[in-house]
Short mmCIF file of C-alpha atoms in Angstrom, two decimals:
data_model
loop_
_atom_site.label_atom_id
_atom_site.label_comp_id
_atom_site.label_asym_id
_atom_site.label_seq_id
_atom_site.Cartn_x
_atom_site.Cartn_y
_atom_site.Cartn_z
CA MET A 1 -42.93 -79.66 -235.00
CA GLU A 2 -46.47 -78.45 -236.02
CA TRP A 3 -46.03 -76.83 -239.45
CA ARG A 4 -49.83 -75.66 -239.28
CA ASP A 5 -48.62 -73.25 -236.75
CA GLU A 6 -44.99 -72.51 -237.60
CA TRP A 7 -45.46 -71.67 -241.32
CA LYS A 8 -46.88 -68.17 -240.29
CA TYR A 9 -43.68 -67.46 -238.52
CA LEU A 10 -41.55 -68.89 -241.46
CA LEU A 11 -43.22 -66.64 -243.99
CA LEU A 12 -42.80 -63.63 -241.78
CA ILE A 13 -38.91 -64.32 -241.41
CA ILE A 14 -38.65 -64.95 -245.27
CA GLY A 15 -40.56 -61.72 -246.01
CA VAL A 16 -38.44 -59.57 -243.60
CA PHE A 17 -35.32 -61.22 -245.09
CA LEU A 18 -36.19 -60.63 -248.53
CA ALA A 19 -37.13 -56.87 -247.66
CA CYS A 20 -33.73 -56.51 -246.12
CA PHE A 21 -31.88 -58.29 -248.94
CA TYR A 22 -33.48 -56.21 -251.67
CA LEU A 23 -33.54 -52.94 -249.71
CA PRO A 24 -32.94 -50.14 -252.24
CA VAL A 25 -30.18 -48.40 -250.32
CA GLY A 26 -28.10 -46.16 -252.52
CA MET A 27 -31.12 -45.04 -254.69
CA GLU A 28 -31.41 -41.33 -254.36
CA ARG A 29 -35.22 -41.13 -253.80
CA PHE A 30 -35.19 -43.86 -251.17
CA ASP A 31 -32.19 -42.53 -249.39
CA ASN A 32 -33.79 -39.10 -249.41
CA ALA A 33 -37.12 -40.53 -248.17
CA MET A 34 -35.45 -42.01 -245.13
CA LEU A 35 -33.74 -38.69 -244.38
CA GLU A 36 -37.22 -37.07 -244.86
CA ALA A 37 -38.65 -39.46 -242.20
CA LEU A 38 -36.15 -38.67 -239.77
CA HIS A 39 -36.17 -34.90 -240.37
CA LEU A 40 -39.92 -34.93 -239.90
CA VAL A 41 -40.09 -37.05 -236.86
CA LYS A 42 -37.23 -34.79 -235.32
CA TRP A 43 -39.20 -31.70 -236.10
CA TYR A 44 -42.20 -33.25 -234.74
CA ALA A 45 -40.60 -34.07 -231.50
CA ARG A 46 -39.15 -30.68 -231.01
CA GLU A 47 -42.30 -28.64 -231.89
CA HIS A 48 -45.14 -30.85 -230.79
CA VAL A 49 -44.24 -33.15 -228.04
CA LEU A 50 -43.48 -30.97 -225.20
CA LEU A 51 -45.64 -27.95 -226.20
CA CYS A 52 -48.76 -29.82 -227.49
CA LEU A 53 -48.96 -33.41 -226.62
CA VAL A 54 -47.68 -33.48 -222.97
CA PRO A 55 -50.14 -30.56 -221.94
CA ALA A 56 -52.90 -32.35 -223.76
CA PHE A 57 -52.12 -35.66 -221.93
CA PHE A 58 -52.60 -33.97 -218.59
CA ILE A 59 -55.88 -32.60 -219.84
CA ALA A 60 -57.11 -35.84 -221.01
CA GLY A 61 -55.92 -37.44 -217.64
CA ALA A 62 -57.77 -34.80 -215.64
CA ILE A 63 -60.94 -35.52 -217.63
CA GLY A 64 -60.62 -39.18 -216.72
CA VAL A 65 -60.15 -38.28 -212.92
CA PHE A 66 -61.75 -35.15 -212.05
CA VAL A 67 -64.71 -35.17 -214.44
CA SER A 68 -67.53 -37.47 -213.27
CA GLN A 69 -68.63 -40.02 -215.81
CA THR A 70 -72.25 -39.16 -214.87
CA SER A 71 -71.61 -35.61 -216.00
CA VAL A 72 -70.03 -36.56 -219.32
CA MET A 73 -72.92 -38.88 -220.14
CA LYS A 74 -75.37 -36.33 -219.12
CA TYR A 75 -74.12 -33.80 -221.67
CA LEU A 76 -72.41 -35.71 -224.31
CA GLY A 77 -73.76 -39.35 -223.84
CA PRO A 78 -76.04 -41.31 -226.11
CA THR A 79 -79.17 -40.01 -224.14
CA ALA A 80 -78.00 -36.44 -223.93
CA ASN A 81 -79.79 -33.55 -225.73
CA LYS A 82 -78.57 -33.81 -229.19
CA MET A 83 -78.41 -30.12 -229.76
CA VAL A 84 -76.44 -29.48 -226.85
CA ALA A 85 -74.02 -32.55 -227.41
CA TYR A 86 -73.40 -31.95 -230.98
CA GLY A 87 -73.30 -28.22 -230.74
CA VAL A 88 -70.55 -28.33 -228.01
CA ALA A 89 -68.64 -31.00 -229.76
CA ALA A 90 -68.70 -29.19 -233.19
CA VAL A 91 -67.48 -25.66 -232.13
CA SER A 92 -65.29 -26.43 -229.27
CA GLY A 93 -62.30 -26.42 -231.51
CA THR A 94 -62.52 -22.65 -232.12
CA ILE A 95 -60.86 -22.18 -228.84
CA LEU A 96 -58.40 -25.04 -229.14
CA ALA A 97 -55.91 -23.88 -231.61
CA VAL A 98 -54.34 -27.35 -231.78
CA CYS A 99 -53.35 -29.73 -234.42
CA SER A 100 -54.97 -33.07 -235.24
CA CYS A 101 -52.63 -35.06 -233.06
CA THR A 102 -53.21 -32.90 -230.02
CA ILE A 103 -57.02 -33.35 -230.13
CA LEU A 104 -56.47 -37.21 -229.75
CA PRO A 105 -55.93 -37.47 -226.01
CA LEU A 106 -58.98 -35.28 -225.57
CA PHE A 107 -61.11 -37.21 -227.72
CA SER A 108 -59.98 -40.47 -226.11
CA GLY A 109 -60.52 -39.09 -222.70
CA ILE A 110 -64.32 -37.99 -223.28
CA TYR A 111 -64.97 -41.14 -225.18
CA ARG A 112 -63.75 -43.34 -222.50
CA MET A 113 -65.63 -41.43 -219.97
CA GLY A 114 -68.86 -42.14 -221.63
CA ALA A 115 -69.37 -39.58 -224.35
CA GLY A 116 -71.49 -40.90 -227.25
CA LEU A 117 -69.80 -41.99 -230.35
CA GLY A 118 -71.50 -39.33 -232.55
CA PRO A 119 -70.47 -36.14 -230.27
CA ALA A 120 -66.89 -37.66 -229.77
CA CYS A 121 -66.50 -38.17 -233.56
CA ALA A 122 -67.91 -34.75 -234.10
CA PHE A 123 -65.39 -33.26 -231.88
CA LEU A 124 -62.53 -35.26 -233.37
CA TYR A 125 -63.29 -34.09 -236.80
CA SER A 126 -64.02 -30.48 -236.20
CA GLY A 127 -61.39 -29.75 -233.37
CA PRO A 128 -58.32 -29.21 -235.57
CA ALA A 129 -60.31 -27.91 -238.55
CA ILE A 130 -62.10 -24.83 -237.11
CA ASN A 131 -59.67 -22.91 -234.78
CA VAL A 132 -59.91 -19.23 -235.32
CA LEU A 133 -56.37 -18.80 -236.66
CA ALA A 134 -56.75 -21.43 -239.26
CA ILE A 135 -59.98 -20.02 -240.64
CA ILE A 136 -58.64 -16.39 -240.73
CA LEU A 137 -55.44 -17.47 -242.40
CA THR A 138 -57.47 -19.54 -245.01
CA ALA A 139 -59.67 -16.40 -245.73
CA ARG A 140 -56.65 -14.11 -246.15
CA ILE A 141 -54.34 -16.27 -248.23
CA LEU A 142 -56.79 -18.51 -250.30
CA GLY A 143 -59.92 -16.27 -250.56
CA THR A 144 -62.88 -15.35 -248.37
CA GLU A 145 -65.02 -17.91 -249.89
CA ILE A 146 -62.88 -20.72 -249.09
CA GLY A 147 -62.22 -19.48 -245.72
CA ILE A 148 -66.06 -19.24 -245.10
CA ALA A 149 -66.74 -22.64 -246.85
CA ARG A 150 -64.00 -24.24 -244.66
CA GLY A 151 -65.40 -22.90 -241.35
CA VAL A 152 -69.04 -23.71 -242.20
CA GLY A 153 -68.30 -27.06 -243.79
CA ALA A 154 -66.19 -28.22 -240.76
CA VAL A 155 -68.97 -27.50 -238.28
CA LEU A 156 -71.69 -28.83 -240.42
CA PHE A 157 -69.92 -32.01 -241.56
CA SER A 158 -68.80 -32.74 -238.06
CA VAL A 159 -72.39 -33.00 -237.04
CA ILE A 160 -73.28 -35.10 -240.07
CA ILE A 161 -70.38 -37.44 -239.68
CA GLY A 162 -70.98 -37.71 -235.90
CA ALA A 163 -74.76 -38.34 -236.47
CA LEU A 164 -73.94 -41.09 -239.12
CA MET A 165 -71.42 -42.85 -236.85
CA ALA A 166 -74.10 -42.96 -234.04
CA PHE A 167 -76.74 -44.27 -236.48
CA LEU A 168 -74.41 -47.01 -237.93
CA PHE A 169 -73.34 -48.05 -234.56
CA ARG A 170 -76.52 -47.56 -232.73
CA GLY A 171 -76.58 -50.92 -230.97
CA GLU A 172 -73.48 -50.13 -229.02
CA GLU A 173 -74.80 -46.63 -228.28
CA GLN A 174 -77.95 -48.14 -226.91
CA GLU A 175 -75.94 -50.41 -224.60
CA LYS A 176 -73.96 -47.43 -223.30
CA ALA A 177 -77.22 -45.59 -222.72
CA ALA A 178 -78.30 -48.63 -220.63
CA VAL A 179 -75.11 -48.44 -218.66
CA HIS A 180 -75.83 -44.68 -217.97
CA MET A 181 -79.15 -45.53 -216.53
CA ALA A 182 -77.56 -47.80 -214.08
CA LEU A 183 -74.84 -45.28 -212.98
CA PRO A 184 -75.09 -44.11 -209.39
CA GLU A 185 -74.76 -40.36 -208.48
CA GLU A 186 -71.06 -39.60 -207.92
CA GLU A 187 -69.71 -37.57 -204.95
CA VAL A 188 -68.78 -34.06 -205.96
CA LYS A 189 -65.55 -32.76 -204.42
CA ARG A 190 -65.41 -29.49 -206.18
CA SER A 191 -68.13 -27.13 -207.70
CA LEU A 192 -68.56 -26.64 -211.40
CA TRP A 193 -67.03 -23.32 -211.51
CA GLN A 194 -63.77 -24.73 -209.56
CA ASN A 195 -63.32 -27.45 -212.23
CA ALA A 196 -64.01 -25.05 -215.03
CA LEU A 197 -61.16 -22.67 -213.85
CA TYR A 198 -58.80 -25.61 -213.30
CA PHE A 199 -59.45 -26.84 -216.96
CA ALA A 200 -59.22 -23.34 -218.23
CA SER A 201 -55.85 -22.83 -216.76
CA MET A 202 -54.53 -25.93 -218.56
CA VAL A 203 -56.25 -25.17 -221.80
CA GLY A 204 -54.77 -21.63 -221.58
CA VAL A 205 -51.31 -23.16 -221.29
CA LEU A 206 -51.93 -25.47 -224.32
CA VAL A 207 -53.27 -22.76 -226.43
CA PHE A 208 -50.83 -19.85 -225.78
CA ALA A 209 -47.74 -22.00 -225.63
CA ASN A 210 -48.49 -23.13 -229.22
CA TRP A 211 -49.67 -19.75 -230.65
CA GLY A 212 -48.37 -19.53 -233.98
CA LYS A 213 -46.58 -16.54 -235.51
CA PRO A 214 -48.83 -14.62 -237.90
CA GLN A 215 -47.70 -13.44 -241.35
CA GLU A 216 -48.71 -9.89 -240.48
CA PRO A 217 -45.97 -8.29 -238.17
CA VAL A 218 -48.57 -6.02 -236.37
CA GLY A 219 -52.09 -6.34 -235.10
CA ALA A 220 -53.71 -8.31 -232.23
CA TRP A 221 -52.36 -11.72 -233.33
CA ALA A 222 -48.92 -10.38 -233.51
CA THR A 223 -49.25 -8.77 -230.12
CA ILE A 224 -50.51 -11.93 -228.61
CA HIS A 225 -47.69 -13.91 -230.19
CA ALA A 226 -45.03 -11.42 -228.71
CA MET A 227 -46.41 -11.89 -225.33
CA LYS A 228 -47.43 -15.60 -225.56
CA TRP A 229 -44.84 -16.87 -222.96
CA ILE A 230 -45.89 -14.13 -220.48
CA ILE A 231 -49.66 -15.06 -220.96
CA THR A 232 -48.58 -18.73 -220.66
CA SER A 233 -46.82 -18.15 -217.43
CA GLY A 234 -49.94 -16.52 -216.06
CA PHE A 235 -51.98 -19.53 -216.77
CA ALA A 236 -49.41 -21.85 -215.27
CA ALA A 237 -49.13 -19.77 -212.18
CA ALA A 238 -53.18 -19.81 -211.96
CA LEU A 239 -52.84 -23.62 -212.26
CA GLY A 240 -50.39 -23.74 -209.32
CA VAL A 241 -52.58 -21.59 -207.04
CA ILE A 242 -55.61 -23.94 -207.93
CA LEU A 243 -53.63 -26.99 -207.17
CA ILE A 244 -52.78 -25.49 -203.80
CA ALA A 245 -56.22 -24.14 -202.94
CA TRP A 246 -58.46 -26.94 -204.26
CA PHE A 247 -56.44 -30.08 -204.89
CA ASN A 248 -54.48 -30.13 -201.48
CA MET A 249 -51.07 -29.82 -203.19
CA LYS A 250 -48.53 -28.53 -200.76
CA ALA A 251 -47.43 -24.90 -201.30
CA TRP A 252 -43.66 -25.83 -200.97
CA LYS A 253 -44.15 -28.28 -203.78
CA VAL A 254 -45.36 -25.72 -206.13
CA GLY A 255 -42.69 -23.33 -205.01
CA LEU A 256 -39.90 -26.15 -205.80
CA ILE A 257 -41.46 -26.36 -209.24
CA ALA A 258 -41.61 -22.61 -209.79
CA ILE A 259 -38.01 -21.90 -208.74
CA PRO A 260 -36.11 -23.74 -211.44
CA VAL A 261 -38.73 -22.61 -214.16
CA VAL A 262 -38.19 -19.01 -213.19
CA ALA A 263 -34.33 -19.39 -213.00
CA LEU A 264 -34.22 -21.26 -216.37
CA ALA A 265 -36.51 -18.59 -218.07
CA LEU A 266 -34.07 -15.88 -216.92
CA LEU A 267 -30.96 -17.84 -218.00
CA PHE A 268 -32.34 -18.86 -221.24
CA PRO A 269 -34.80 -16.17 -222.49
CA GLU A 270 -34.42 -17.12 -226.12
CA GLN A 271 -35.30 -20.79 -225.42
CA PRO A 272 -38.58 -20.64 -223.34
CA VAL A 273 -39.08 -24.40 -224.02
CA VAL A 274 -36.33 -25.19 -221.57
CA ALA A 275 -38.27 -23.52 -218.71
CA PHE A 276 -41.46 -25.16 -219.97
CA ALA A 277 -39.96 -28.61 -219.84
CA ALA A 278 -38.75 -28.04 -216.35
CA GLY A 279 -42.30 -27.11 -215.20
CA LEU A 280 -43.55 -30.26 -216.76
CA VAL A 281 -40.94 -32.32 -215.11
CA GLY A 282 -41.58 -30.93 -211.78
CA LEU A 283 -45.44 -31.24 -212.03
CA SER A 284 -44.92 -34.94 -213.21
CA MET A 285 -42.43 -35.66 -210.36
CA PHE A 286 -44.79 -34.47 -207.55
CA THR A 287 -48.02 -35.71 -208.96
CA SER A 288 -46.69 -39.29 -209.75
CA THR A 289 -45.60 -39.57 -206.14
CA ASP A 290 -48.81 -38.42 -204.68
CA LYS A 291 -51.03 -41.13 -203.00
CA ASP A 292 -54.34 -39.23 -203.47
CA GLU A 293 -56.22 -37.90 -206.47
CA LEU A 294 -53.33 -36.06 -207.81
CA GLY A 295 -51.58 -39.40 -208.12
CA ASP A 296 -54.51 -40.70 -210.04
CA TRP A 297 -54.33 -37.68 -212.40
CA PHE A 298 -50.66 -38.45 -213.30
CA SER A 299 -51.52 -42.16 -213.72
CA SER A 300 -54.29 -41.51 -216.07
CA SER A 301 -52.11 -39.03 -218.15
CA TRP A 302 -49.32 -41.45 -218.28
CA GLY A 303 -51.74 -44.10 -219.70
CA PHE A 304 -52.72 -41.82 -222.58
CA ALA A 305 -49.05 -41.01 -223.19
CA LYS A 306 -48.04 -44.73 -223.34
CA GLN A 307 -50.96 -45.49 -225.77
CA ILE A 308 -50.80 -42.55 -227.99
CA LEU A 309 -47.25 -41.17 -228.21
CA PRO A 310 -45.46 -44.31 -229.78
CA LEU A 311 -48.25 -44.63 -232.48
CA LEU A 312 -47.93 -41.05 -233.33
CA LEU A 313 -44.23 -41.09 -233.65
CA PHE A 314 -44.35 -44.18 -235.78
CA GLY A 315 -47.04 -42.74 -237.87
CA VAL A 316 -45.02 -39.48 -238.45
CA LEU A 317 -42.03 -41.55 -239.40
CA ILE A 318 -43.95 -43.29 -242.16
CA ALA A 319 -45.79 -40.13 -243.28
CA GLY A 320 -42.37 -38.49 -243.77
CA ALA A 321 -40.97 -41.43 -245.69
CA LEU A 322 -43.87 -41.39 -248.14
CA LEU A 323 -44.57 -37.69 -248.57
CA GLY A 324 -41.55 -35.86 -247.09
CA ARG A 325 -41.73 -32.40 -245.37
CA VAL A 326 -43.18 -29.36 -246.87
CA GLY A 327 -41.24 -28.53 -249.97
CA HIS A 328 -39.28 -31.62 -249.87
CA GLU A 329 -39.55 -34.97 -251.69
CA GLY A 330 -40.45 -38.43 -250.20
CA LEU A 331 -40.97 -41.78 -251.92
CA ILE A 332 -44.23 -40.41 -253.57
CA PRO A 333 -43.20 -37.68 -256.10
CA SER A 334 -44.91 -34.37 -255.36
CA GLU A 335 -45.77 -33.70 -259.15
CA TRP A 336 -47.84 -36.75 -258.98
CA VAL A 337 -50.04 -35.20 -256.32
CA ALA A 338 -50.20 -31.81 -258.17
CA LYS A 339 -51.23 -33.39 -261.30
CA ALA A 340 -53.89 -35.49 -259.60
CA VAL A 341 -55.78 -32.59 -258.16
CA GLY A 342 -56.10 -30.31 -261.25
CA GLY A 343 -59.65 -29.30 -262.19
CA ASN A 344 -62.80 -30.06 -260.41
CA SER A 345 -63.49 -33.61 -261.50
CA PHE A 346 -64.68 -36.33 -259.02
CA GLN A 347 -61.26 -38.01 -259.45
CA ALA A 348 -59.47 -34.70 -258.52
CA ASN A 349 -61.68 -34.18 -255.40
CA PHE A 350 -61.53 -37.64 -254.28
CA PHE A 351 -57.86 -37.81 -254.59
CA ALA A 352 -57.38 -34.47 -252.71
CA SER A 353 -59.60 -35.98 -249.88
CA PHE A 354 -57.85 -39.26 -249.90
CA ALA A 355 -54.39 -37.81 -249.99
CA GLY A 356 -55.31 -35.12 -247.31
CA ALA A 357 -56.54 -37.84 -245.00
CA PHE A 358 -53.22 -39.57 -245.05
CA MET A 359 -51.01 -36.65 -245.09
CA TYR A 360 -49.82 -35.07 -241.83
CA PHE A 361 -50.36 -31.35 -241.35
CA ALA A 362 -49.13 -29.40 -238.40
CA THR A 363 -51.29 -26.52 -237.12
CA LEU A 364 -51.78 -23.94 -239.93
CA THR A 365 -49.23 -25.66 -242.44
CA GLU A 366 -52.12 -26.92 -244.57
CA VAL A 367 -52.72 -23.16 -245.85
CA PRO A 368 -49.28 -22.80 -247.50
CA ILE A 369 -49.34 -26.32 -248.83
CA VAL A 370 -52.77 -25.65 -250.57
CA GLN A 371 -51.59 -22.23 -251.72
CA GLY A 372 -48.51 -24.02 -253.44
CA LEU A 373 -50.87 -26.74 -255.10
CA ILE A 374 -53.26 -24.14 -256.29
CA GLY A 375 -50.23 -22.36 -257.97
CA SER A 376 -49.56 -25.66 -259.71
CA GLY A 377 -53.06 -26.04 -261.01
CA MET A 378 -55.10 -27.38 -258.25
CA GLY A 379 -58.76 -26.42 -258.56
CA LYS A 380 -60.74 -24.64 -255.73
CA GLY A 381 -62.95 -27.68 -255.16
CA PRO A 382 -60.03 -30.11 -254.39
CA ALA A 383 -58.41 -27.32 -252.36
CA LEU A 384 -61.49 -27.17 -250.04
CA ALA A 385 -61.71 -30.96 -250.09
CA LEU A 386 -58.17 -31.31 -248.82
CA LEU A 387 -58.62 -28.55 -246.34
CA LEU A 388 -61.62 -30.45 -244.90
CA ALA A 389 -60.07 -33.76 -244.79
CA GLY A 390 -56.44 -32.90 -244.22
CA PRO A 391 -56.38 -31.37 -240.71
CA ALA A 392 -58.86 -33.78 -239.28
CA LEU A 393 -57.11 -36.91 -240.22
CA SER A 394 -53.66 -38.05 -240.90
CA LEU A 395 -51.83 -41.51 -240.91
CA PRO A 396 -50.46 -41.10 -237.42
CA ASN A 397 -54.02 -40.09 -236.33
CA MET A 398 -55.63 -43.25 -237.90
CA LEU A 399 -53.30 -45.48 -235.78
CA VAL A 400 -54.33 -43.89 -232.55
CA ILE A 401 -57.98 -43.67 -233.45
CA ASN A 402 -57.91 -47.38 -234.25
CA SER A 403 -56.54 -48.19 -230.77
CA VAL A 404 -59.49 -46.25 -229.30
CA LEU A 405 -62.46 -47.22 -231.62
CA GLY A 406 -61.29 -50.47 -233.23
CA VAL A 407 -60.80 -51.27 -236.88
CA LYS A 408 -64.39 -51.18 -238.01
CA LYS A 409 -65.28 -47.76 -236.51
CA THR A 410 -62.06 -46.24 -237.64
CA VAL A 411 -62.49 -47.41 -241.21
CA THR A 412 -65.96 -46.04 -241.30
CA PHE A 413 -65.00 -42.75 -239.71
CA VAL A 414 -62.16 -42.28 -242.21
CA ALA A 415 -64.47 -43.30 -245.22
CA LEU A 416 -67.13 -40.74 -244.10
CA VAL A 417 -64.67 -37.94 -243.78
CA ILE A 418 -63.27 -38.62 -247.29
CA VAL A 419 -66.77 -39.03 -248.72
CA MET A 420 -68.01 -35.59 -247.16
CA ALA A 421 -64.82 -33.87 -248.16
CA THR A 422 -65.05 -35.04 -251.67
CA LEU A 423 -68.79 -34.00 -252.21
CA SER A 424 -68.26 -30.62 -250.56
CA GLY A 425 -65.30 -29.98 -252.98
CA MET A 426 -67.25 -31.02 -256.03
CA LEU A 427 -70.24 -28.71 -254.79
CA PHE A 428 -68.02 -25.84 -254.03
CA GLY A 429 -66.02 -26.12 -257.36
CA SER A 430 -69.27 -26.05 -259.29
CA PHE A 431 -70.10 -22.60 -258.05
CA PHE A 432 -66.56 -21.08 -257.69
#
């Protein structure tokens, strides 16, 4: 037996054995943390997987199949016009009212298709932070100055972080640019406006299916929320027509998908997710068995799901154990967090940025969390720092980003986010 090789396995086995032997089962905080982990992952599976992630996987798969690599490189690649590339990447999140986990398949899709590291990272950072609902809710609840600072800071810092990432890894960017120069022109099967309508229909389904309930019971946002499933149905119907007209999907297949969806919507009007899930199953069934480009679309989407979903669920499980759900306790006592973010010192801003980067925030939940922390003594500077770092990053996100970018780039990206959020918090706190 070669102990030079076997000692690693022996140490691993001993470590796992000791961890199991001394597992603190029966301690109230540990038992509660395990329950919190299961509660959070259950909530995540119910609220995010079907409505957020699965549509995002289909969009990311479509980017990989129906958007030419030449086009992505032209507008978002290393040699693209910087103002256009970073401008589009930094503000596109205003129409994608999604959480940080949903942006991951889209980020992975454009990066794999040749987008430059800088614009891709700008999109990854700003996407979850600057959707319109989040900015408005921040301004209404936490104050106009924090709302404006959050919106402006997210756009500005996304460009800065993206530019720094592109500069630090400029060698790889130059290699990507050389590949772009050698790419042949690809055959265009559909016009730009046809592809635009195709993607708009899917983005419409993603955005309106996840439209959050506003605090105010009246107004435009409340009206949209009340009609969100009707609007979502309209976008889904438009997608079906587009698949028939431009993607050669048989009309009877779209009809077979629509019949159970309509039936379930009428039978279970209080549970629209049931009909939504039926539509996803039908679309998956017919695209997965297609031998042409629709089959490629499903295959690409399935590839993203296999890579991203297990990492996200594992990360949410760990985040739930460490910090618990909103208003609940995990292994780390919440009072420790509240005490550490008081005032406007460097330590308070850094801790707010660091903690925010590892915590998991669903869409818009960061606002009431920060509101509660402010009530416990959190300064305005650390509040902004957490808002700039939290929605863009989380422990589940880091696991996925690492699988796309690698350890070195992931650590650099996380460090830049924390540094920029810390500095912005200190600057904001000194004025307000």
